[in-house]
Coordinates of C-alpha atoms in Angstrom, one line a residue:
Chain A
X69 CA 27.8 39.6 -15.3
X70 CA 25.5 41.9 -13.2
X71 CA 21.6 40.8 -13.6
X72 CA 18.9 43.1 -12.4
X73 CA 15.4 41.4 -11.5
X74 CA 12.4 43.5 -11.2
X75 CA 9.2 41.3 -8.9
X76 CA 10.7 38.4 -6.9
X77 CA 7.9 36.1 -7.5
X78 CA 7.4 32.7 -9.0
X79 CA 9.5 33.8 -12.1
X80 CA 11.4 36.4 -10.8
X81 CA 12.3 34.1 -7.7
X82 CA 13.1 31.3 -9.7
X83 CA 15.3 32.8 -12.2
X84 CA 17.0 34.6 -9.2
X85 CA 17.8 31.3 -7.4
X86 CA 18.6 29.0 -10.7
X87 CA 21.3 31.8 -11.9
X88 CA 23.0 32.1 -8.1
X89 CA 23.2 28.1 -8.4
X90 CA 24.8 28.4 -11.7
X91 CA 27.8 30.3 -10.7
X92 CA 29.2 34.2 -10.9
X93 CA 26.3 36.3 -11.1
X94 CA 25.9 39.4 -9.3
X95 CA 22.2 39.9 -8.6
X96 CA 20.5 42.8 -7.5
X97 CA 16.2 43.1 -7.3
X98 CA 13.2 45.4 -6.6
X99 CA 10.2 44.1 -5.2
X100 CA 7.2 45.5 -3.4
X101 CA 7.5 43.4 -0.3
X102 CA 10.6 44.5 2.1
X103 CA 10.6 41.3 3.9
X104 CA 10.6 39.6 0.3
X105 CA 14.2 41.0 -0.4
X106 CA 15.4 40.4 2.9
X107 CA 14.6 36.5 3.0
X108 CA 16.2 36.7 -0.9
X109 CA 19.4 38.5 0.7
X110 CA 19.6 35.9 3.5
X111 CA 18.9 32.7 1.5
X112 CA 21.9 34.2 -0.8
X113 CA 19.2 34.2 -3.8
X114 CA 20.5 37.9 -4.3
X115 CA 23.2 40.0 -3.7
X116 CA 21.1 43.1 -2.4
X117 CA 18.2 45.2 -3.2
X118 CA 18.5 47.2 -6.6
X119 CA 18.7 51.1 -6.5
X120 CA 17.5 52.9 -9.6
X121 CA 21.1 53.0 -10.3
X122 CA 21.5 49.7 -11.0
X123 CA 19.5 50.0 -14.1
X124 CA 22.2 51.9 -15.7
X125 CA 24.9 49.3 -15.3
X126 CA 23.1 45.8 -15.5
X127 CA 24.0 43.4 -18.1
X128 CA 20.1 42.2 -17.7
X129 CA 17.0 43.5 -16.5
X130 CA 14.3 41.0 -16.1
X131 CA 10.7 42.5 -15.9
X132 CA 9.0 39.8 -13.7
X133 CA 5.7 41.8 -13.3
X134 CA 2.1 41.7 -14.6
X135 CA 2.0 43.3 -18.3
X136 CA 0.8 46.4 -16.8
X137 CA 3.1 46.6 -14.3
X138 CA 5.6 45.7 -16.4
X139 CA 4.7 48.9 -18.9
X140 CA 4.3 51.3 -16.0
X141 CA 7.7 50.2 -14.4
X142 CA 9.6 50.9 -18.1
X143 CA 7.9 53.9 -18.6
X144 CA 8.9 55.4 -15.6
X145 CA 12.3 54.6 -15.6
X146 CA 13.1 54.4 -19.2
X147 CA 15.7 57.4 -18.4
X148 CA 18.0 55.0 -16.3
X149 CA 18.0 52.2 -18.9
X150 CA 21.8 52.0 -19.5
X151 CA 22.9 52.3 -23.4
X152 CA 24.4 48.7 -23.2
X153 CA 21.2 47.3 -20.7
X154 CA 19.1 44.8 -22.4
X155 CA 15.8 44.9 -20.8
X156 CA 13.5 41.8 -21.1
X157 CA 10.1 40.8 -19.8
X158 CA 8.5 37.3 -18.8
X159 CA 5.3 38.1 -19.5
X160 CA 2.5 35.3 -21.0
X161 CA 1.4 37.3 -23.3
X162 CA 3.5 39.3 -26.6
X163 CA 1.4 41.0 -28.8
X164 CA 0.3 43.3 -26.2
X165 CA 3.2 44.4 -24.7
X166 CA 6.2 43.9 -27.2
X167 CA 5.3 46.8 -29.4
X168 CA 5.0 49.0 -26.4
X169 CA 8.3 47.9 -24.9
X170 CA 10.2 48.3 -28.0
X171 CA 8.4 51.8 -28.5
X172 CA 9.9 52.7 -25.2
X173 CA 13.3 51.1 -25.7
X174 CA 13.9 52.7 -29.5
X175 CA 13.0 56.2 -27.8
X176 CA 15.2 55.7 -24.9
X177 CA 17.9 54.1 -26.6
X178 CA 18.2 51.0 -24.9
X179 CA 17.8 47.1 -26.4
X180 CA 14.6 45.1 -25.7
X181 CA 14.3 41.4 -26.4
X182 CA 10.8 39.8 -25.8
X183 CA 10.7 36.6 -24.0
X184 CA 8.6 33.7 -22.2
X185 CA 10.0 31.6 -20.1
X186 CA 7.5 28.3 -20.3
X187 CA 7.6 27.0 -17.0
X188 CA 4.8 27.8 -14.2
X189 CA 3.2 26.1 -11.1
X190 CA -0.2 26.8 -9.8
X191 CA 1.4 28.3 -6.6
X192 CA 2.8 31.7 -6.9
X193 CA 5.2 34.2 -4.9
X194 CA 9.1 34.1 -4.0
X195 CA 8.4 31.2 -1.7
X196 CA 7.0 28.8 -4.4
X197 CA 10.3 30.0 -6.4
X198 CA 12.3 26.6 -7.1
X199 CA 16.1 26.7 -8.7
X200 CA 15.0 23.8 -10.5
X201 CA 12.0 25.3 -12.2
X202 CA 13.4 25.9 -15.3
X203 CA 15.3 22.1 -15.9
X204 CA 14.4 21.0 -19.4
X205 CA 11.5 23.6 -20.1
X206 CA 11.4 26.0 -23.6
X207 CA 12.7 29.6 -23.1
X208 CA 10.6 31.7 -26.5
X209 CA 12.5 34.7 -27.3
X210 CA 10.9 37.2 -28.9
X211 CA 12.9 39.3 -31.6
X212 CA 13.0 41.3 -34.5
X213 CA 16.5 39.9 -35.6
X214 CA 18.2 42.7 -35.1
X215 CA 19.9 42.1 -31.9
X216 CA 22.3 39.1 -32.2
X217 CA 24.6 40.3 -29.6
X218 CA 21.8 40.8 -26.7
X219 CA 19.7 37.8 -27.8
X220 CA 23.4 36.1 -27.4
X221 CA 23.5 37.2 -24.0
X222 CA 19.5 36.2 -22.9
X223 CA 20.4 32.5 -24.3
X224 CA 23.8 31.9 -22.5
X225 CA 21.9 32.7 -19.2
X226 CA 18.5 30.6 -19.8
X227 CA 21.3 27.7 -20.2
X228 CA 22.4 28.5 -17.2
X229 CA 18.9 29.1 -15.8
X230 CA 18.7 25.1 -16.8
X231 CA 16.4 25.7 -19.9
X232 CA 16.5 23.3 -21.9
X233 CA 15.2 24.7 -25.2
X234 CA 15.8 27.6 -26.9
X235 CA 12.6 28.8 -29.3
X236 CA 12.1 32.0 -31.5
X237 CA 8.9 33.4 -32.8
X238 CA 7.1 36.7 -33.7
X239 CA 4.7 37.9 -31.3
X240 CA 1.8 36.6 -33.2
X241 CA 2.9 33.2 -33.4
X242 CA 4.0 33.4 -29.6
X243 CA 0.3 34.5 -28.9
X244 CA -1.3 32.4 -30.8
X245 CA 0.2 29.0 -29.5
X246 CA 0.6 29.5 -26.1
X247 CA -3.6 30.8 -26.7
X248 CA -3.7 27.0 -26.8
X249 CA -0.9 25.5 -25.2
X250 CA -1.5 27.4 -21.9
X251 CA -4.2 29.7 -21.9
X252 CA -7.1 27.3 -23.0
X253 CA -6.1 24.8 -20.6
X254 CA -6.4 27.2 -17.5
X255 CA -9.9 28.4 -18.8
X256 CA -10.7 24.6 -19.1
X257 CA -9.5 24.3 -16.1
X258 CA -11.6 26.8 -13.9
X259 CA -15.1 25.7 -16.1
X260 CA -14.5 22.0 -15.0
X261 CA -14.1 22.9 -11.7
X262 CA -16.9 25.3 -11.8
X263 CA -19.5 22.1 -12.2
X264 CA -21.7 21.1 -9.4
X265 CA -20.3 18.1 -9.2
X266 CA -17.2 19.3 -8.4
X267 CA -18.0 19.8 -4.8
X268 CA -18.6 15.8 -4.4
X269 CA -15.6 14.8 -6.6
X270 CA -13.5 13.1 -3.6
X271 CA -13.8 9.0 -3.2
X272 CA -14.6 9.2 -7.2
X273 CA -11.3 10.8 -8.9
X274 CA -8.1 9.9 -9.3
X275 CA -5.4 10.8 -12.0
X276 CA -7.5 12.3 -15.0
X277 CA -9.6 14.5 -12.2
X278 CA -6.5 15.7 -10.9
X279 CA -4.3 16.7 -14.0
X280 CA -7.2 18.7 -15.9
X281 CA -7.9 20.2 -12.5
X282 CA -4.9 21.5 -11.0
X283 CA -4.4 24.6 -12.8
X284 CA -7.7 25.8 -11.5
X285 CA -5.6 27.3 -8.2
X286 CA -5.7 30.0 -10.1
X287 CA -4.0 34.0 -9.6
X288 CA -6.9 35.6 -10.8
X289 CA -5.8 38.7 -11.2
X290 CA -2.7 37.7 -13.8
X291 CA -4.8 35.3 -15.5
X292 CA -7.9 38.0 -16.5
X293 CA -5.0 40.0 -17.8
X294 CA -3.9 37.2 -19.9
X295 CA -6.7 36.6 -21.4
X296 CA -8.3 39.7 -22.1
X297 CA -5.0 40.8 -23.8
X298 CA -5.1 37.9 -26.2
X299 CA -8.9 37.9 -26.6
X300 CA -8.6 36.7 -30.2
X301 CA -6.7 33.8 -29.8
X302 CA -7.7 32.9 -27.2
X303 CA -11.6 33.0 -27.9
X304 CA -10.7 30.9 -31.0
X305 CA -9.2 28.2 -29.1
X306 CA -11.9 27.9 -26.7
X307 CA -14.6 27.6 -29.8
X308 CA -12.6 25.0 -31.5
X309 CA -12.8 23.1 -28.3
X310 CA -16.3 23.6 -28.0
X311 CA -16.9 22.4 -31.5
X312 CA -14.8 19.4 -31.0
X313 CA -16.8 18.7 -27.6
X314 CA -20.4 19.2 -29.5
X315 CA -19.1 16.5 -32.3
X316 CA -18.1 14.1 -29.2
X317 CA -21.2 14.5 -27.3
X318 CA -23.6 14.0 -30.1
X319 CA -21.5 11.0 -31.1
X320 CA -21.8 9.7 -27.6
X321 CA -25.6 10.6 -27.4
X322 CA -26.8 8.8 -30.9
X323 CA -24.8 5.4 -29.6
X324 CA -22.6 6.0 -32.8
X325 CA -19.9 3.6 -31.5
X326 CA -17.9 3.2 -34.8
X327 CA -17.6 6.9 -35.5
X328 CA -16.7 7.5 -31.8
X329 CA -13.9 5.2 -31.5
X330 CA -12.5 6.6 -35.0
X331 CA -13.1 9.9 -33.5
X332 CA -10.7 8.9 -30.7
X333 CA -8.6 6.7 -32.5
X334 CA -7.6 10.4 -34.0
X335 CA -7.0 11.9 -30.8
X336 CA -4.7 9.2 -29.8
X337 CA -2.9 9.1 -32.6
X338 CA -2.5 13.2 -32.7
X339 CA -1.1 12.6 -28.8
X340 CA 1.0 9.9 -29.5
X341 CA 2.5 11.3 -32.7
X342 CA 3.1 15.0 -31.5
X343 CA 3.7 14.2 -27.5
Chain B
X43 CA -6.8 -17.2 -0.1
X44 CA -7.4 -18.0 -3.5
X45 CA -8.0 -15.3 -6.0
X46 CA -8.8 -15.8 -9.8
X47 CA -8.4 -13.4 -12.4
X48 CA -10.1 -12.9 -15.9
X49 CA -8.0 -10.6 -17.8
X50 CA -4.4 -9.7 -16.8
X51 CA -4.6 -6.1 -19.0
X52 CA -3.7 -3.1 -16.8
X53 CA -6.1 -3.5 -14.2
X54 CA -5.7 -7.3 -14.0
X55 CA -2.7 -7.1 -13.6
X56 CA -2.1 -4.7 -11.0
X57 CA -4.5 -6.6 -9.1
X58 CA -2.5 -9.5 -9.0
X59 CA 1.3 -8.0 -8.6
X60 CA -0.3 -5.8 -5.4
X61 CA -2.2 -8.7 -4.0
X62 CA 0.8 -11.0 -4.6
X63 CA 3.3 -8.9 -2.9
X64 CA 0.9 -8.3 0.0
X65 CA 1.4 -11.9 1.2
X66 CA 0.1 -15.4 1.0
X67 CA -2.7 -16.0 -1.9
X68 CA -3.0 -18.3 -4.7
X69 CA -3.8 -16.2 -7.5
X70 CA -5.3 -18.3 -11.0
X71 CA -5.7 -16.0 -14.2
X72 CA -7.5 -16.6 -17.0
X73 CA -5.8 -14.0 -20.5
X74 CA -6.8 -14.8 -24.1
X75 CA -3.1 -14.3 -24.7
X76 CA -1.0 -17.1 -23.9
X77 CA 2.4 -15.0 -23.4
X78 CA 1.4 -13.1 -20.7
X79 CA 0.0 -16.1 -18.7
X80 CA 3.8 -17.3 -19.3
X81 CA 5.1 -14.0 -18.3
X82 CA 3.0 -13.4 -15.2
X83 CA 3.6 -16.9 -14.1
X84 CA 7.7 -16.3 -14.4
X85 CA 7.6 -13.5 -12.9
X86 CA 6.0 -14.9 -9.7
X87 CA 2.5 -12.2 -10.5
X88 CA 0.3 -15.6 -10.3
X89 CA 0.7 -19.1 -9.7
X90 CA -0.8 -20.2 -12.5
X91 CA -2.9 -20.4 -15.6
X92 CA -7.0 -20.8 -14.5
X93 CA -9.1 -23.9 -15.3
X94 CA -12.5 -23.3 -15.5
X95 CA -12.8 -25.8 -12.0
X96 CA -10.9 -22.2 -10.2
X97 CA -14.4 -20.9 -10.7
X98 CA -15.5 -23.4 -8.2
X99 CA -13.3 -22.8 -5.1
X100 CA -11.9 -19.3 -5.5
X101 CA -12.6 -16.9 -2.3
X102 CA -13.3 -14.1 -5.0
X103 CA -13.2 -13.7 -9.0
X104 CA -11.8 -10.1 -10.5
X105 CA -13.6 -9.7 -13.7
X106 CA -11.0 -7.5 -15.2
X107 CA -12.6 -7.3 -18.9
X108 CA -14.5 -4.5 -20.7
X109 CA -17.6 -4.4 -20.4
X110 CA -19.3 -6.5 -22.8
X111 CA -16.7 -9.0 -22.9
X112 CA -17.1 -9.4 -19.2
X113 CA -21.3 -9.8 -19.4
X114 CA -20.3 -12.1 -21.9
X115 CA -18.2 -14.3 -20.3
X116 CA -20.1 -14.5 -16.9
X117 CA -23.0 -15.9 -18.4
X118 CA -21.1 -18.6 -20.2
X119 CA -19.7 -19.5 -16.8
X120 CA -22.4 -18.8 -14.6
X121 CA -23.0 -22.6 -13.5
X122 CA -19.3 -23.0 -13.1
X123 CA -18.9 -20.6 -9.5
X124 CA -19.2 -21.9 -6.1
X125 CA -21.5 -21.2 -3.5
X126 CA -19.2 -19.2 -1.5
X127 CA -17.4 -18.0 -4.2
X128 CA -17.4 -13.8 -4.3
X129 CA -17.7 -12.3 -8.1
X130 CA -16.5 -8.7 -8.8
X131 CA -16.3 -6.5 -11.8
X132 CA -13.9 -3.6 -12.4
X133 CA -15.5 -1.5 -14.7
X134 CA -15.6 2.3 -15.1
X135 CA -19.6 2.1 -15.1
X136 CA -22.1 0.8 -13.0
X137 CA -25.7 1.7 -13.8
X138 CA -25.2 -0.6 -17.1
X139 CA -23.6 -3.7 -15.9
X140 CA -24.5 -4.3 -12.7
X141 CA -28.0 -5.1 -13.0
X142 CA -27.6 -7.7 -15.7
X143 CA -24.7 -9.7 -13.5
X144 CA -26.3 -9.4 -10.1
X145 CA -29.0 -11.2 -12.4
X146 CA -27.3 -13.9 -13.7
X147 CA -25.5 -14.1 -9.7
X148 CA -28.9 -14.1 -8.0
X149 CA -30.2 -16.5 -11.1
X150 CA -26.9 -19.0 -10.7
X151 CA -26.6 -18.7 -6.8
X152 CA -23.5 -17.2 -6.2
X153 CA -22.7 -13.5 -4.6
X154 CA -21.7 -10.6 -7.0
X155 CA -21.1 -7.3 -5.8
X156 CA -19.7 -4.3 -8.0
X157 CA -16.5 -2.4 -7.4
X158 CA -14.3 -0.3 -9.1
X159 CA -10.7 0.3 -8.5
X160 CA -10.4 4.7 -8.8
X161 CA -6.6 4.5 -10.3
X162 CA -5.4 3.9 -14.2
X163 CA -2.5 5.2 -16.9
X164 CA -2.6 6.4 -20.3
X165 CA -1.1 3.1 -21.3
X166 CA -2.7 -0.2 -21.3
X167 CA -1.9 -4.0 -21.0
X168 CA -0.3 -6.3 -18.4
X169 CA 3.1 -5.0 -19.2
X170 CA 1.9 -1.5 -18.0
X171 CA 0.7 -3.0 -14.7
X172 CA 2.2 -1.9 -11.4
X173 CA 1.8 -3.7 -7.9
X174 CA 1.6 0.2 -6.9
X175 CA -0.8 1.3 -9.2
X176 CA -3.2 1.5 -6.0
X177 CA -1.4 3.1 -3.2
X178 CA -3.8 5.2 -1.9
X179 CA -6.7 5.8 -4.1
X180 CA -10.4 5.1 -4.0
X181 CA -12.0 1.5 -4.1
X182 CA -15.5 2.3 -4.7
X183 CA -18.3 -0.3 -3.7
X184 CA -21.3 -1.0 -5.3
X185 CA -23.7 -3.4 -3.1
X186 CA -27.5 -3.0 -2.3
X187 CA -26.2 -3.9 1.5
X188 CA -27.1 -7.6 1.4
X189 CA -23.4 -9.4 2.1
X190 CA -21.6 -8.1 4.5
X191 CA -19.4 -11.0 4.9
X192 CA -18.6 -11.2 1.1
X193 CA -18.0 -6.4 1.3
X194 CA -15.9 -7.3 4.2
X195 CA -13.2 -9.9 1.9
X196 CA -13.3 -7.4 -0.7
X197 CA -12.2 -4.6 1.6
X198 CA -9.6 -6.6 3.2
X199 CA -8.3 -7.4 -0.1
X200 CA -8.8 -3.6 -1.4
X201 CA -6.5 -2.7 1.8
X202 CA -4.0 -5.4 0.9
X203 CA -3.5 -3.9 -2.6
X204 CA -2.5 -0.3 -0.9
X205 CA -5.7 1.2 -1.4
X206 CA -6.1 4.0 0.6
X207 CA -10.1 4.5 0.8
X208 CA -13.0 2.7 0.8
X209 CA -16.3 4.1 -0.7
X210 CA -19.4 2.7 -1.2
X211 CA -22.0 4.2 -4.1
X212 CA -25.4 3.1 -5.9
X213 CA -24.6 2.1 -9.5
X214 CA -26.4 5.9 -10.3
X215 CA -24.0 8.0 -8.0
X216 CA -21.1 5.9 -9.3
X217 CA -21.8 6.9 -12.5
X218 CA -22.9 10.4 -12.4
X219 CA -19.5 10.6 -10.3
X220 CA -17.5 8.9 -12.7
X221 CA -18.7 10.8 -15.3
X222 CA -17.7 14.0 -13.8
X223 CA -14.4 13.0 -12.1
X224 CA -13.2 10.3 -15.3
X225 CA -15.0 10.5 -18.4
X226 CA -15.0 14.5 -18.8
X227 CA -11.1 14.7 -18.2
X228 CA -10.9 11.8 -21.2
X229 CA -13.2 13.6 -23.6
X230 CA -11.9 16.9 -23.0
X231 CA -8.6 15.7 -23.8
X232 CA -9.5 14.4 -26.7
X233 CA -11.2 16.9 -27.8
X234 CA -8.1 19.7 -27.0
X235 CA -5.8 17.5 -29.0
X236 CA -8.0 17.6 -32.1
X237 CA -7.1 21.6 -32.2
X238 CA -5.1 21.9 -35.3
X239 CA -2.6 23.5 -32.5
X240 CA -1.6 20.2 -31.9
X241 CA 0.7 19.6 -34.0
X242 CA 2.9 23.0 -33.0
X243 CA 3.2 22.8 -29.4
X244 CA 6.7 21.8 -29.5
X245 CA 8.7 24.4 -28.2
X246 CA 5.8 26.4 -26.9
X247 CA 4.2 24.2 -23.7
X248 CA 4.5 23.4 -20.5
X249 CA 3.1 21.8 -17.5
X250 CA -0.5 22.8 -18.1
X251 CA -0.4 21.2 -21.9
X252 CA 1.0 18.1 -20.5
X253 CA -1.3 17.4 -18.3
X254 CA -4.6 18.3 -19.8
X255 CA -3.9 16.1 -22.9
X256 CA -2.1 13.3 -21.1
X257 CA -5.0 10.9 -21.2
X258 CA -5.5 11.5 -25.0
X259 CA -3.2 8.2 -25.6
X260 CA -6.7 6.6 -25.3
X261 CA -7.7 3.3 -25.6
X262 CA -10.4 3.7 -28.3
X263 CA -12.3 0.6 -28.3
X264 CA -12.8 0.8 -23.9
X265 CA -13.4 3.9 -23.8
X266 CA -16.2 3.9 -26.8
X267 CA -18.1 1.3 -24.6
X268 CA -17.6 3.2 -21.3
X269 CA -18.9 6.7 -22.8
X270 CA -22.1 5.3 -24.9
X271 CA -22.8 2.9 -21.4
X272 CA -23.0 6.2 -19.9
X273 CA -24.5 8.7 -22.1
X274 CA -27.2 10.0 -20.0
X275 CA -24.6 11.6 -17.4
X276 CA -21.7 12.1 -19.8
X277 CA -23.6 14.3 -21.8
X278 CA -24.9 16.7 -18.9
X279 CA -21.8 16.7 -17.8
X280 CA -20.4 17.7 -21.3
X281 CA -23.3 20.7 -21.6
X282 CA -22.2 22.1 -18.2
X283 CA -19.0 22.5 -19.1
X284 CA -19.5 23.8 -22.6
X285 CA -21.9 26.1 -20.9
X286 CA -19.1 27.6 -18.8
X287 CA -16.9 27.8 -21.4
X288 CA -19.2 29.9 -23.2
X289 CA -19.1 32.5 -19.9
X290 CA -15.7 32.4 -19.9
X291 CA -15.3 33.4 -23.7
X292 CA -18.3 36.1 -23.8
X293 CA -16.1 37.6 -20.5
X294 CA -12.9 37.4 -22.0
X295 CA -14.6 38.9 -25.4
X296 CA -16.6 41.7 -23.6
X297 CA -13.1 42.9 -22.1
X298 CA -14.9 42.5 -18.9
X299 CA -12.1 42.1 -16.0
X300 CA -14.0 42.6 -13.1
X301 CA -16.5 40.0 -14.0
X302 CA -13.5 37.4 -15.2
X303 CA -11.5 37.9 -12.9
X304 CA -14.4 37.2 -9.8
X305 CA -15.1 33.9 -12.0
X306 CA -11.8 33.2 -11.9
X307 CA -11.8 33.6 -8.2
X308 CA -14.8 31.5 -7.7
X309 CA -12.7 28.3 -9.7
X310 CA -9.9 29.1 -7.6
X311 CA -11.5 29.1 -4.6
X312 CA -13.6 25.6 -5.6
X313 CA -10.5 24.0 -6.5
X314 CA -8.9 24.7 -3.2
X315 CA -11.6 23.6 -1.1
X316 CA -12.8 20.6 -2.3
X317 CA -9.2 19.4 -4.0

């Protein structure tokens, strides 16, 4: 098996290290920091740095990039794609990008499989990368059911990545859960933080302060990607939010301690019951 | 030492497991349910069930009850604590409480000062207590600076239960604070689990789910008395961060990257200086 990552960051990093633990891979990778793909080479993370010609003969290439990135880097080298090369990207987002990179793939004759892999930190690069990032968390694949044998190959590796669920969806469905399951908790995230009071926060907080908070260490420059290309969705989840915080806050202001604790008696119930 | 507990829930509780593995005290608890007096006694957490005489000669009194119930069952006892005898709350708010017990303390003669122990869980009850619960977070003080001597036991007893600061607050900053750093978090996780979403994570979240809806396994009828007690700050608190929520959607529908993406900064950069 021969495995081609492009961007050895936090994903591309991690899915580099938890595939060398998992036995015979042969990994090669691009990335735009030399000293990057040496440290890789000398931690034994990779084999070597990728030349274009590795494109051609990979079982897998993994787009680790931004979505732009990731569109620019097909597009330029769609002609190297080998016939039996199934390309793939990591990206956050799907309804953006998957009809592009299946425009490109169908023209250039090669197979691409959408996918997410649903693990993160708030840290980012090769050196936050972790082998173990990936133990137990949902890999989505993204598909149009056509490709059995490729979408074959992408699940035997996220087992051996550590995954520990496998998920399909369209990229509609893809964008509009993880519009709530990850997206509106980042922008939640950053607005809480954003309060005055945020500044004076230490000596006063302790578990719920730190859990809605930490995602607010932020890559801003993925994150405004993100969001902007699932606008919809996204800007949906954050006004049913708001609508559920305005019902809270007038319940709280009126002293309406009967509807309030029903009110929550729901939410705990929802958490409880769905996890 | 002598130490005497009303209420052996989660807080209770913790306070007496820490303190008794800290060393030599004779801990007394008071619980409406008779089971976990059995339990806590068998399992060496107190020494034994309270008579109303442990009022009398205890160093200090935990008042580990809501709110109400704890109002409630200080002026039924008030004539029953010594001289010397120290009386502390627990409770997540200040402004509301502590007037009306230093009151019935400066009415009865005896010394109460207000505290409140900055660690908690999702789950609730003496069989979710922890002698660690405390390692290392906050015990806030609330004391108008009169009694020194009776500050100093609680500290040494804070610092025998792992905490790892001390912090002293008017009943107002505690609960502007508290509503920030504790109540936010709590209705804000409510509020994202209410999302029809809810119910389809499965398969589709991660880290950042987890941990922004973790404390929606509320305990509805405490946290009903703790928001309305503090509606004033809660709900300034709420309208800040609806009010960058609202920025963050009109950015994110507006397309407008630069401006996102130098919010986005501005989180980022508040969440890493200040924690």
């Amino acid at each position: 098996m021969k495995v081609t990552i492009i961007g050895l960051g936090l994903i591309g990093g991690s899915i580099a290290r938890s595939l060398k633990r998992s036995g015979d891979v042969c990994i090669t990778a691009v990335d735009n920091n030399e000293q990057v793909l040496l440290d890789a080479v000398s931690l034994g993370v990779i084999d070597r740095k990728a030349s274009v010609y590795d494109l051609e003969d990979s079982d897998v290439v993994y787009l680790c990039l931004y979505p732009d990135a990731a569109l620019e880097f097909t597009e330029k080298n769609k002609n190297r794609f080998g016939k039996n090369t199934v390309l793939t990207d990591v990206c956050g987002i799907k309804t953006y990008i998957y009809p592009k990179l299946k425009a490109i793939a169908d023209e250039a004759g090669f197979t691409y499989i959408g996918s997410h892999p649903m693990a993160g930190k708030e840290q980012s690069g090769f050196s936050a990368s972790d082998a173990s990032l990936f133990y137990g968390a949902s890999y989505i694949i993204v598909d149009n059911g056509e490709n059995n044998e490729a979408v074959g190959i992408l699940k035997e590796l996220a087992l051996r990545m550590g995954f520990g669920k496998i998920v399909f969806a369209t990229s509609d469905e893809h964008d509009k859960a993880i519009a709530y399951t990850s997206q509106l908790p980042h922008v939640l995230a950053c607005a809480y933080v954003l309060s005055p009071m945020c500044s004076k926060h230490d000596g006063f907080s302790a578990g719920s302060y730190r859990d809605v908070s930490r995602v607010a260490d932020i890559n801003a420059k993925l994150w405004t990607e993100l969001f902007i290309s699932n606008k919809e969705s996204l800007t949906d989840e954050i006004d049913t939010l708001i609508k559920n915080m305005e019902a809270f806050k007038s319940l709280i202001k009126e002293g309406n301690a009967e509807e309030l604790k029903a009110v929550l008696q729901n939410a705990g119930d929802n958490k409880r019951k769905y996890g």
